[in-house]
Coordinates of C-alpha atoms and ligand atoms in Angstrom, one line a residue:
M1 CA 19.0 14.0 -6.8
S2 CA 22.0 13.3 -9.1
D3 CA 25.2 11.4 -8.7
R4 CA 27.9 13.8 -7.5
T5 CA 30.5 12.5 -9.9
T6 CA 28.7 11.6 -13.2
G7 CA 25.7 14.0 -13.0
R8 CA 23.2 11.2 -14.0
S9 CA 20.2 10.8 -11.7
A10 CA 20.9 8.7 -8.7
G11 CA 19.5 5.2 -8.4
F12 CA 16.5 4.1 -6.4
A13 CA 18.4 2.7 -3.4
T14 CA 20.7 5.8 -3.3
R15 CA 17.7 8.1 -3.1
A16 CA 16.0 5.9 -0.6
I17 CA 19.1 6.3 1.6
H18 CA 20.1 10.0 0.9
H19 CA 17.4 12.0 -0.7
G20 CA 16.5 15.3 1.0
Y21 CA 19.1 15.2 3.7
D22 CA 22.6 16.6 4.1
P23 CA 24.5 15.9 7.4
T24 CA 25.9 19.4 7.4
E25 CA 22.3 20.6 8.2
A26 CA 22.6 18.8 11.6
E27 CA 26.1 18.9 13.1
G28 CA 27.3 16.2 10.8
A29 CA 24.8 13.6 12.0
V30 CA 24.7 10.8 9.4
T31 CA 21.3 9.7 10.6
P32 CA 18.8 12.6 10.4
P33 CA 17.7 14.0 13.8
L34 CA 14.4 13.1 15.4
H35 CA 12.5 16.2 16.1
L36 CA 10.4 15.1 19.0
T37 CA 8.3 18.2 19.5
S38 CA 4.7 19.1 19.3
T39 CA 5.1 22.8 18.9
F40 CA 7.7 25.3 17.5
A41 CA 8.8 28.7 19.0
F42 CA 8.4 31.8 16.8
E43 CA 11.2 34.4 16.8
S44 CA 8.6 37.2 17.3
A45 CA 4.9 37.5 17.5
E46 CA 4.9 39.1 14.0
A47 CA 6.9 36.1 12.6
G48 CA 4.4 33.7 14.1
G49 CA 1.5 35.6 12.5
E50 CA 3.3 35.6 9.1
I51 CA 3.9 31.8 9.3
F52 CA 0.3 31.3 10.2
A53 CA -0.8 33.4 7.2
G54 CA 1.5 31.4 4.9
E55 CA 3.6 34.5 4.1
R56 CA 6.7 33.1 5.6
K57 CA 8.1 29.5 5.8
G58 CA 8.3 27.8 9.2
N59 CA 6.9 25.2 11.5
V60 CA 4.0 25.9 13.7
Y61 CA 2.7 22.7 15.2
S62 CA 3.4 19.0 14.4
R63 CA -0.2 18.4 13.3
V64 CA 0.7 20.4 10.3
T65 CA 4.5 20.0 9.7
N66 CA 7.5 18.5 11.5
P67 CA 11.0 18.4 10.1
T68 CA 11.4 14.6 10.6
V69 CA 8.1 13.9 9.0
D70 CA 8.9 16.4 6.3
L71 CA 12.0 14.5 5.3
L72 CA 10.0 11.3 5.1
E73 CA 7.4 13.0 2.9
R74 CA 10.1 14.4 0.5
R75 CA 11.8 11.1 0.3
V76 CA 8.7 9.1 -0.5
A77 CA 7.6 11.7 -3.0
D78 CA 10.9 11.3 -4.8
L79 CA 10.7 7.5 -4.8
E80 CA 7.2 7.6 -6.2
G81 CA 8.1 10.3 -8.8
A82 CA 5.5 12.6 -7.2
E83 CA 5.7 16.4 -6.7
A84 CA 4.9 16.0 -3.0
A85 CA 3.8 13.6 -0.3
L86 CA 2.0 13.7 3.0
A87 CA 2.5 11.3 5.9
N88 CA -0.4 10.0 8.1
A89 CA -0.8 7.9 11.2
S90 CA -2.0 4.9 9.2
G91 CA -2.9 3.8 5.7
M92 CA -6.6 4.4 6.6
G93 CA -5.6 7.9 7.8
S94 CA -4.1 8.6 4.4
I95 CA -7.1 7.3 2.4
S96 CA -9.6 9.2 4.5
A97 CA -7.7 12.5 4.5
L98 CA -7.4 12.3 0.7
M99 CA -11.0 11.4 0.1
W100 CA -12.5 13.9 2.5
T101 CA -10.5 16.6 0.6
L102 CA -11.3 15.5 -3.0
L103 CA -15.0 14.8 -2.5
S104 CA -18.3 16.6 -1.8
P105 CA -21.8 15.3 -1.4
G106 CA -23.2 14.4 -4.8
D107 CA -19.8 13.2 -6.1
E108 CA -19.3 9.7 -7.3
V109 CA -16.3 7.4 -6.6
I110 CA -15.8 4.5 -8.9
A111 CA -13.8 1.8 -7.1
D112 CA -12.6 -1.6 -8.3
Q113 CA -14.5 -4.6 -7.0
T114 CA -11.8 -5.9 -4.7
L115 CA -10.4 -3.6 -2.0
Y116 CA -8.8 -4.1 1.4
G117 CA -11.6 -4.7 4.0
C118 CA -11.4 -1.3 5.8
T119 CA -11.1 0.7 2.6
F120 CA -14.3 -1.0 1.4
A121 CA -15.9 -0.2 4.7
F122 CA -14.7 3.5 4.7
L123 CA -16.1 4.0 1.2
N124 CA -19.4 2.2 1.6
H125 CA -20.2 2.6 5.2
G126 CA -18.3 5.9 5.7
L127 CA -18.3 8.2 2.7
G128 CA -21.6 6.6 1.5
K129 CA -23.3 8.0 4.6
F130 CA -22.4 11.6 3.6
G131 CA -23.9 11.7 0.2
V132 CA -21.0 10.4 -1.9
K133 CA -22.1 7.7 -4.3
I134 CA -19.8 4.6 -4.4
T135 CA -20.0 2.5 -7.5
H136 CA -17.9 -0.7 -7.7
V137 CA -16.8 -1.6 -11.2
D138 CA -14.6 -4.5 -12.5
L139 CA -11.6 -2.3 -13.5
T140 CA -9.6 -5.3 -14.8
D141 CA -11.4 -4.5 -18.0
P142 CA -11.0 -0.7 -18.8
A143 CA -14.0 -0.8 -21.1
N144 CA -16.1 -1.3 -17.9
L145 CA -14.9 2.1 -16.7
E146 CA -15.7 3.8 -20.0
R147 CA -19.2 2.5 -19.7
A148 CA -19.7 3.5 -16.0
I149 CA -18.0 6.9 -15.7
G150 CA -20.2 9.9 -15.7
D151 CA -20.2 13.7 -15.0
S152 CA -20.3 13.3 -11.3
T153 CA -17.4 10.8 -11.1
R154 CA -14.7 12.6 -9.2
V155 CA -12.3 9.7 -8.2
V156 CA -11.4 6.4 -9.6
F157 CA -9.8 4.2 -6.9
F158 CA -8.1 0.8 -7.0
E159 CA -5.4 -1.4 -5.6
T160 CA -2.9 -3.3 -7.9
P161 CA -2.2 -6.0 -6.9
A162 CA -5.5 -6.0 -5.0
N163 CA -5.8 -7.2 -1.4
P164 CA -6.4 -10.2 -1.1
N165 CA -7.0 -11.9 -4.5
M166 CA -4.0 -10.3 -6.3
R167 CA -6.0 -9.1 -9.4
L168 CA -4.1 -6.4 -11.3
I169 CA -5.4 -3.2 -12.9
D170 CA -3.8 -1.6 -15.9
I171 CA -2.9 1.8 -14.4
A172 CA -2.2 3.6 -17.7
A173 CA -5.4 2.5 -19.4
I174 CA -7.6 3.4 -16.4
S175 CA -5.9 6.7 -15.8
D176 CA -6.3 7.7 -19.4
I177 CA -10.1 7.1 -19.3
A178 CA -10.4 8.9 -15.9
R179 CA -8.5 11.9 -17.1
A180 CA -10.6 12.2 -20.3
H181 CA -13.7 12.5 -18.0
G182 CA -12.1 14.9 -15.5
A183 CA -11.8 12.3 -12.7
R184 CA -8.7 11.8 -10.6
T185 CA -7.1 8.3 -10.3
V186 CA -6.0 7.1 -6.9
V187 CA -3.8 3.9 -6.7
D188 CA -3.2 2.1 -3.5
N189 CA 0.4 0.9 -4.1
T190 CA 0.8 -0.9 -0.8
Y191 CA 1.4 -4.3 -2.3
A192 CA 3.8 -3.3 -5.1
T193 CA 5.7 -0.4 -3.5
P194 CA 7.6 2.1 -5.7
V195 CA 10.3 -0.5 -6.2
L196 CA 8.0 -2.6 -8.3
T197 CA 5.5 -0.1 -9.7
R198 CA 5.3 3.7 -9.8
P199 CA 1.7 4.5 -10.7
I200 CA 2.3 8.2 -11.3
E201 CA 4.7 7.3 -14.1
H202 CA 1.8 5.4 -15.6
G203 CA -0.5 8.4 -15.4
A204 CA -2.2 8.1 -12.0
D205 CA -2.8 11.3 -10.1
F206 CA -2.3 10.0 -6.5
V207 CA -0.7 7.1 -4.8
V208 CA -1.6 6.0 -1.3
H209 CA 0.2 3.5 0.9
S210 CA -0.2 1.7 4.1
A211 CA 3.4 2.4 5.1
T212 CA 2.7 0.0 8.0
K213 CA 3.6 -2.7 5.4
Y214 CA 6.7 -2.8 3.1
L215 CA 7.8 0.9 3.5
G216 CA 8.2 0.5 7.2
G217 CA 9.0 -3.2 6.6
H218 CA 9.5 -4.4 10.2
G219 CA 6.0 -4.7 11.6
D220 CA 6.8 -2.2 14.4
L221 CA 4.6 0.8 13.4
L222 CA 1.5 2.1 11.7
A223 CA 1.9 4.8 9.0
G224 CA 0.3 5.9 5.8
M225 CA 1.4 8.1 2.8
I226 CA -0.3 10.0 0.1
C227 CA 1.7 11.2 -3.0
G228 CA 0.6 13.5 -5.7
P229 CA 0.6 17.1 -7.1
A230 CA 2.0 19.7 -4.7
E231 CA -1.1 21.9 -4.8
D232 CA -3.4 19.0 -3.9
M233 CA -1.0 17.8 -1.2
A234 CA -1.1 21.3 0.4
A235 CA -4.9 21.2 0.3
I236 CA -5.0 17.7 1.9
R237 CA -2.6 18.8 4.6
M238 CA -4.5 21.9 5.5
F239 CA -8.0 20.3 5.4
G240 CA -8.1 16.5 5.2
L241 CA -5.3 16.1 7.7
K242 CA -5.3 19.2 9.8
D243 CA -9.1 19.7 10.2
M244 CA -10.8 16.5 9.2
T245 CA -8.9 13.5 10.4
G246 CA -6.0 14.8 12.6
S247 CA -4.4 11.5 11.6
V248 CA -0.8 12.8 12.0
L249 CA 2.3 10.5 11.8
A250 CA 4.4 10.8 15.0
P251 CA 8.0 11.9 14.3
F252 CA 9.3 8.8 16.0
N253 CA 7.4 6.6 13.5
A254 CA 8.5 8.8 10.7
M255 CA 12.1 8.0 11.7
L256 CA 11.3 4.3 11.7
V257 CA 9.8 4.5 8.2
L258 CA 12.9 6.4 7.0
R259 CA 15.0 3.6 8.4
G260 CA 12.8 1.0 6.7
L261 CA 13.1 2.8 3.3
K262 CA 16.9 2.4 3.3
T263 CA 16.5 -1.4 2.7
L264 CA 13.3 -1.3 0.7
E265 CA 14.8 -2.2 -2.6
L266 CA 16.9 -5.0 -1.0
R267 CA 13.9 -6.4 0.8
M268 CA 11.5 -6.3 -2.2
A269 CA 14.1 -8.3 -4.2
R270 CA 14.2 -10.9 -1.5
H271 CA 10.4 -10.9 -0.8
S272 CA 9.9 -11.4 -4.6
E273 CA 12.5 -14.1 -5.0
S274 CA 11.1 -16.1 -2.0
A275 CA 7.5 -15.6 -3.0
M276 CA 8.2 -17.0 -6.5
S277 CA 9.7 -20.2 -4.9
V278 CA 6.7 -20.5 -2.5
A279 CA 4.2 -19.9 -5.3
R280 CA 5.8 -22.5 -7.5
A281 CA 5.9 -25.1 -4.6
L282 CA 2.3 -24.4 -3.8
E283 CA 1.2 -24.7 -7.4
A284 CA 3.0 -28.1 -7.7
H285 CA 1.3 -29.5 -4.5
R286 CA -1.6 -31.9 -4.9
E287 CA -3.4 -30.4 -1.9
V288 CA -3.5 -27.0 -3.5
E289 CA -6.5 -26.0 -5.6
I290 CA -5.3 -22.7 -7.1
V291 CA -2.5 -20.2 -6.5
H292 CA -2.8 -16.5 -7.4
Y293 CA 0.6 -15.0 -7.9
P294 CA 1.5 -12.5 -10.7
G295 CA 4.8 -14.2 -11.4
L296 CA 3.3 -17.5 -12.3
E297 CA 2.7 -18.3 -16.0
S298 CA -0.7 -19.6 -15.0
F299 CA -1.7 -16.2 -13.6
P300 CA -4.4 -14.8 -16.0
Q301 CA -2.8 -11.3 -16.0
H302 CA 0.8 -12.5 -16.2
D303 CA 1.5 -10.3 -19.3
L304 CA 0.2 -7.2 -17.6
A305 CA 2.3 -8.1 -14.5
K306 CA 5.4 -8.3 -16.7
R307 CA 4.5 -4.9 -18.3
Q308 CA 3.6 -3.0 -15.1
M309 CA 5.7 -4.6 -12.4
A310 CA 9.5 -4.7 -12.1
D311 CA 9.1 -7.9 -10.1
F312 CA 6.1 -9.8 -8.6
G313 CA 6.3 -9.0 -4.9
G314 CA 5.9 -10.9 -1.7
M315 CA 2.1 -11.6 -1.6
I316 CA 0.4 -14.8 -2.6
A317 CA -3.2 -15.9 -2.3
F318 CA -4.1 -19.6 -2.6
E319 CA -6.8 -22.1 -1.9
V320 CA -6.4 -25.5 -0.4
K321 CA -8.5 -28.5 -1.7
G322 CA -11.4 -28.9 0.7
G323 CA -12.2 -25.2 1.1
V324 CA -12.3 -23.2 4.3
A325 CA -11.9 -26.0 6.8
A326 CA -8.9 -27.5 5.0
G327 CA -7.3 -24.0 4.6
K328 CA -7.7 -23.3 8.3
A329 CA -6.3 -26.7 9.2
V330 CA -3.2 -26.0 7.1
M331 CA -2.8 -22.6 8.9
N332 CA -3.1 -24.3 12.3
R333 CA -0.4 -26.8 11.5
L334 CA 2.2 -24.1 10.8
K335 CA 5.1 -23.8 13.2
L336 CA 7.3 -21.0 11.9
I337 CA 4.8 -19.0 9.9
H338 CA 2.7 -16.7 12.1
R339 CA -1.1 -16.7 11.8
A340 CA -1.5 -12.9 11.7
V341 CA -3.0 -10.1 9.6
S342 CA -0.8 -7.3 8.1
L343 CA 1.9 -7.9 5.5
G344 CA 5.3 -6.8 4.3
D345 CA 7.1 -7.7 7.6
A346 CA 10.3 -9.7 7.9
E347 CA 8.2 -12.5 9.4
T348 CA 6.1 -14.7 7.1
L349 CA 2.4 -14.1 7.9
I350 CA -0.6 -16.1 7.0
Q351 CA -4.3 -15.1 7.4
H352 CA -7.8 -16.0 6.2
P353 CA -9.3 -12.9 4.5
A354 CA -13.0 -14.0 4.7
S355 CA -12.9 -14.2 8.5
M356 CA -10.2 -11.6 9.1
T357 CA -9.1 -8.7 6.9
H358 CA -12.2 -8.8 4.6
S359 CA -14.8 -9.7 7.3
T360 CA -16.1 -6.1 6.7
Y361 CA -17.8 -7.5 3.6
T362 CA -21.0 -9.5 4.1
P363 CA -20.7 -13.1 2.7
E364 CA -22.8 -12.0 -0.3
E365 CA -20.6 -9.0 -0.9
R366 CA -17.5 -11.2 -0.8
L367 CA -19.0 -13.4 -3.4
D368 CA -19.9 -10.4 -5.6
H369 CA -16.4 -8.8 -5.2
G370 CA -14.3 -11.9 -6.0
I371 CA -13.1 -12.8 -2.5
S372 CA -13.6 -16.5 -2.1
D373 CA -14.2 -17.9 1.4
G374 CA -11.5 -20.5 0.8
L375 CA -8.8 -18.0 0.1
V376 CA -5.7 -18.0 2.3
R377 CA -3.3 -15.1 2.1
I378 CA 0.4 -15.4 2.7
S379 CA 2.9 -12.5 3.1
V380 CA 6.2 -14.2 2.3
G381 CA 8.9 -12.8 4.7
L382 CA 12.6 -12.6 4.7
E383 CA 13.5 -15.8 6.5
T384 CA 15.6 -18.5 4.8
V385 CA 13.3 -19.6 2.0
E386 CA 13.9 -23.3 2.7
D387 CA 12.5 -22.9 6.2
I388 CA 9.3 -21.2 4.9
L389 CA 8.9 -23.9 2.3
D390 CA 9.5 -26.7 4.8
D391 CA 6.9 -25.3 7.2
L392 CA 4.3 -24.9 4.4
M393 CA 5.0 -28.4 3.0
Q394 CA 4.8 -30.1 6.4
A395 CA 1.4 -28.4 7.0
L396 CA 0.1 -29.5 3.5
E397 CA 1.6 -33.0 3.8
A398 CA -0.1 -33.6 7.2
G399 CA -3.4 -32.9 5.4
S400 CA -2.6 -35.5 2.8
A401 CA -1.6 -38.0 5.5
E402 CA -4.9 -37.4 7.5
K403 CA -6.9 -38.0 4.3
A404 CA -5.0 -41.2 3.6
A405 CA -5.5 -42.6 7.2
Ligands
3LM1 C1 -4.1 -6.3 6.0 N1 -4.1 -4.0 5.4 O1 -3.7 -7.3 6.7 P1 -3.3 0.7 7.8 N2 -4.4 -0.4 2.0 C2 -4.1 -1.7 1.9 C3 -4.0 -2.5 3.1 O2 -3.6 -3.7 2.9 C4 -4.2 -1.9 4.3 C5 -4.5 -0.5 4.4 C6 -4.6 0.2 3.2 C7 -4.1 -4.9 6.5 C8 -4.1 -4.6 7.8 S1 -6.2 -5.9 8.8 C9 -6.9 -5.7 10.3 C10 -4.5 -5.4 8.9 C11 -3.9 -2.3 0.5 C12 -4.0 -2.6 5.6 C13 -4.7 0.2 5.7 O3 -4.3 1.7 8.3 O4 -1.9 1.2 7.9 O5 -3.5 -0.6 8.5 O6 -3.5 0.5 6.2 O7 -4.4 -6.6 4.8

């Protein structure tokens, strides 16, 4: 999309608001219509047959295409710099539709050590059961991939920043090695969003999202997205989505994600600014053992963060002195911040990965995969930052006071 007056390509926020839609298509409606329909009428029996055979364009059934969902797919593809995208009913729906399509028994997936709990379970307990080999490799050092990758490696999968410990992966370095060995790179971009990082521009083949999080942005839906080459997206639509998972995004939820996208750039700026303040305040607090936030100078991969991310995002992981019990006590003293899983909402959310989002790992696996039991994860929301800080500080101070008494 280009600016109508200058011809230069339109900016991110402009495309997030306008890409792929012209009000003249729909009686001048500035907001795109919601096509709340499961099925579509054919103008003749022959036309229906031709659409089914792929000889003529047209909608058949909303498990395959729907115009509201289609607009969301085109818009997210544009924002990620991808040829095409596919929407699903959840992030897990996206990851599974993609993997069922790319993989066959005997293939290997190399995944980073740290993954969201259900992704870890899907790979190891799901795909693993069907003859796909899952190998976890520490991808923070690309040399480890060079050593591990083999002829049967079909997919290299990672999150950056990773849920929950915030480790970063160098997308360009990993994608280069994967490509040289004929493997496809999949990046879960849920934490960064295309505002902060566009993995395809760094050489990745596919991007997946839990659009439940920042893309939707308001905690009122579940959704997932896959972005990548048009030919692969068509294959995933007609097999992974249509036949294997049936994990279709409802048109109403597509409309809500389209609404969320309009403010994505604005929200990410505010999430990032507030998270930076929270990370600094936590790091300065005597009750806090360690803070993992890519924007901090103390973050071991701060240089990579500056290279690969436009800003540092809204997610922080930290540990309180005194371990699990002390961390939970801090969580229980919070008054404004909600104790809840999920992330990317307007509300600040706090959770304990070991007993919540990452309880799909055994304690031994968590240890192996760099997910410490004392870790507390915070998704910094859009409230007035002083109120977030006051709440966290009173919860930490009460811990100091208890110790002193
Ligand atoms: C969570 N995460 O609280 P859905 N990829 C990443 C994710 O963080 C998630 C998914 C995929 C959380 C959800 S835990 C019970 C709640 C990096 C989800 C999966 O299927 O849309 O939830 O996305 O960390």
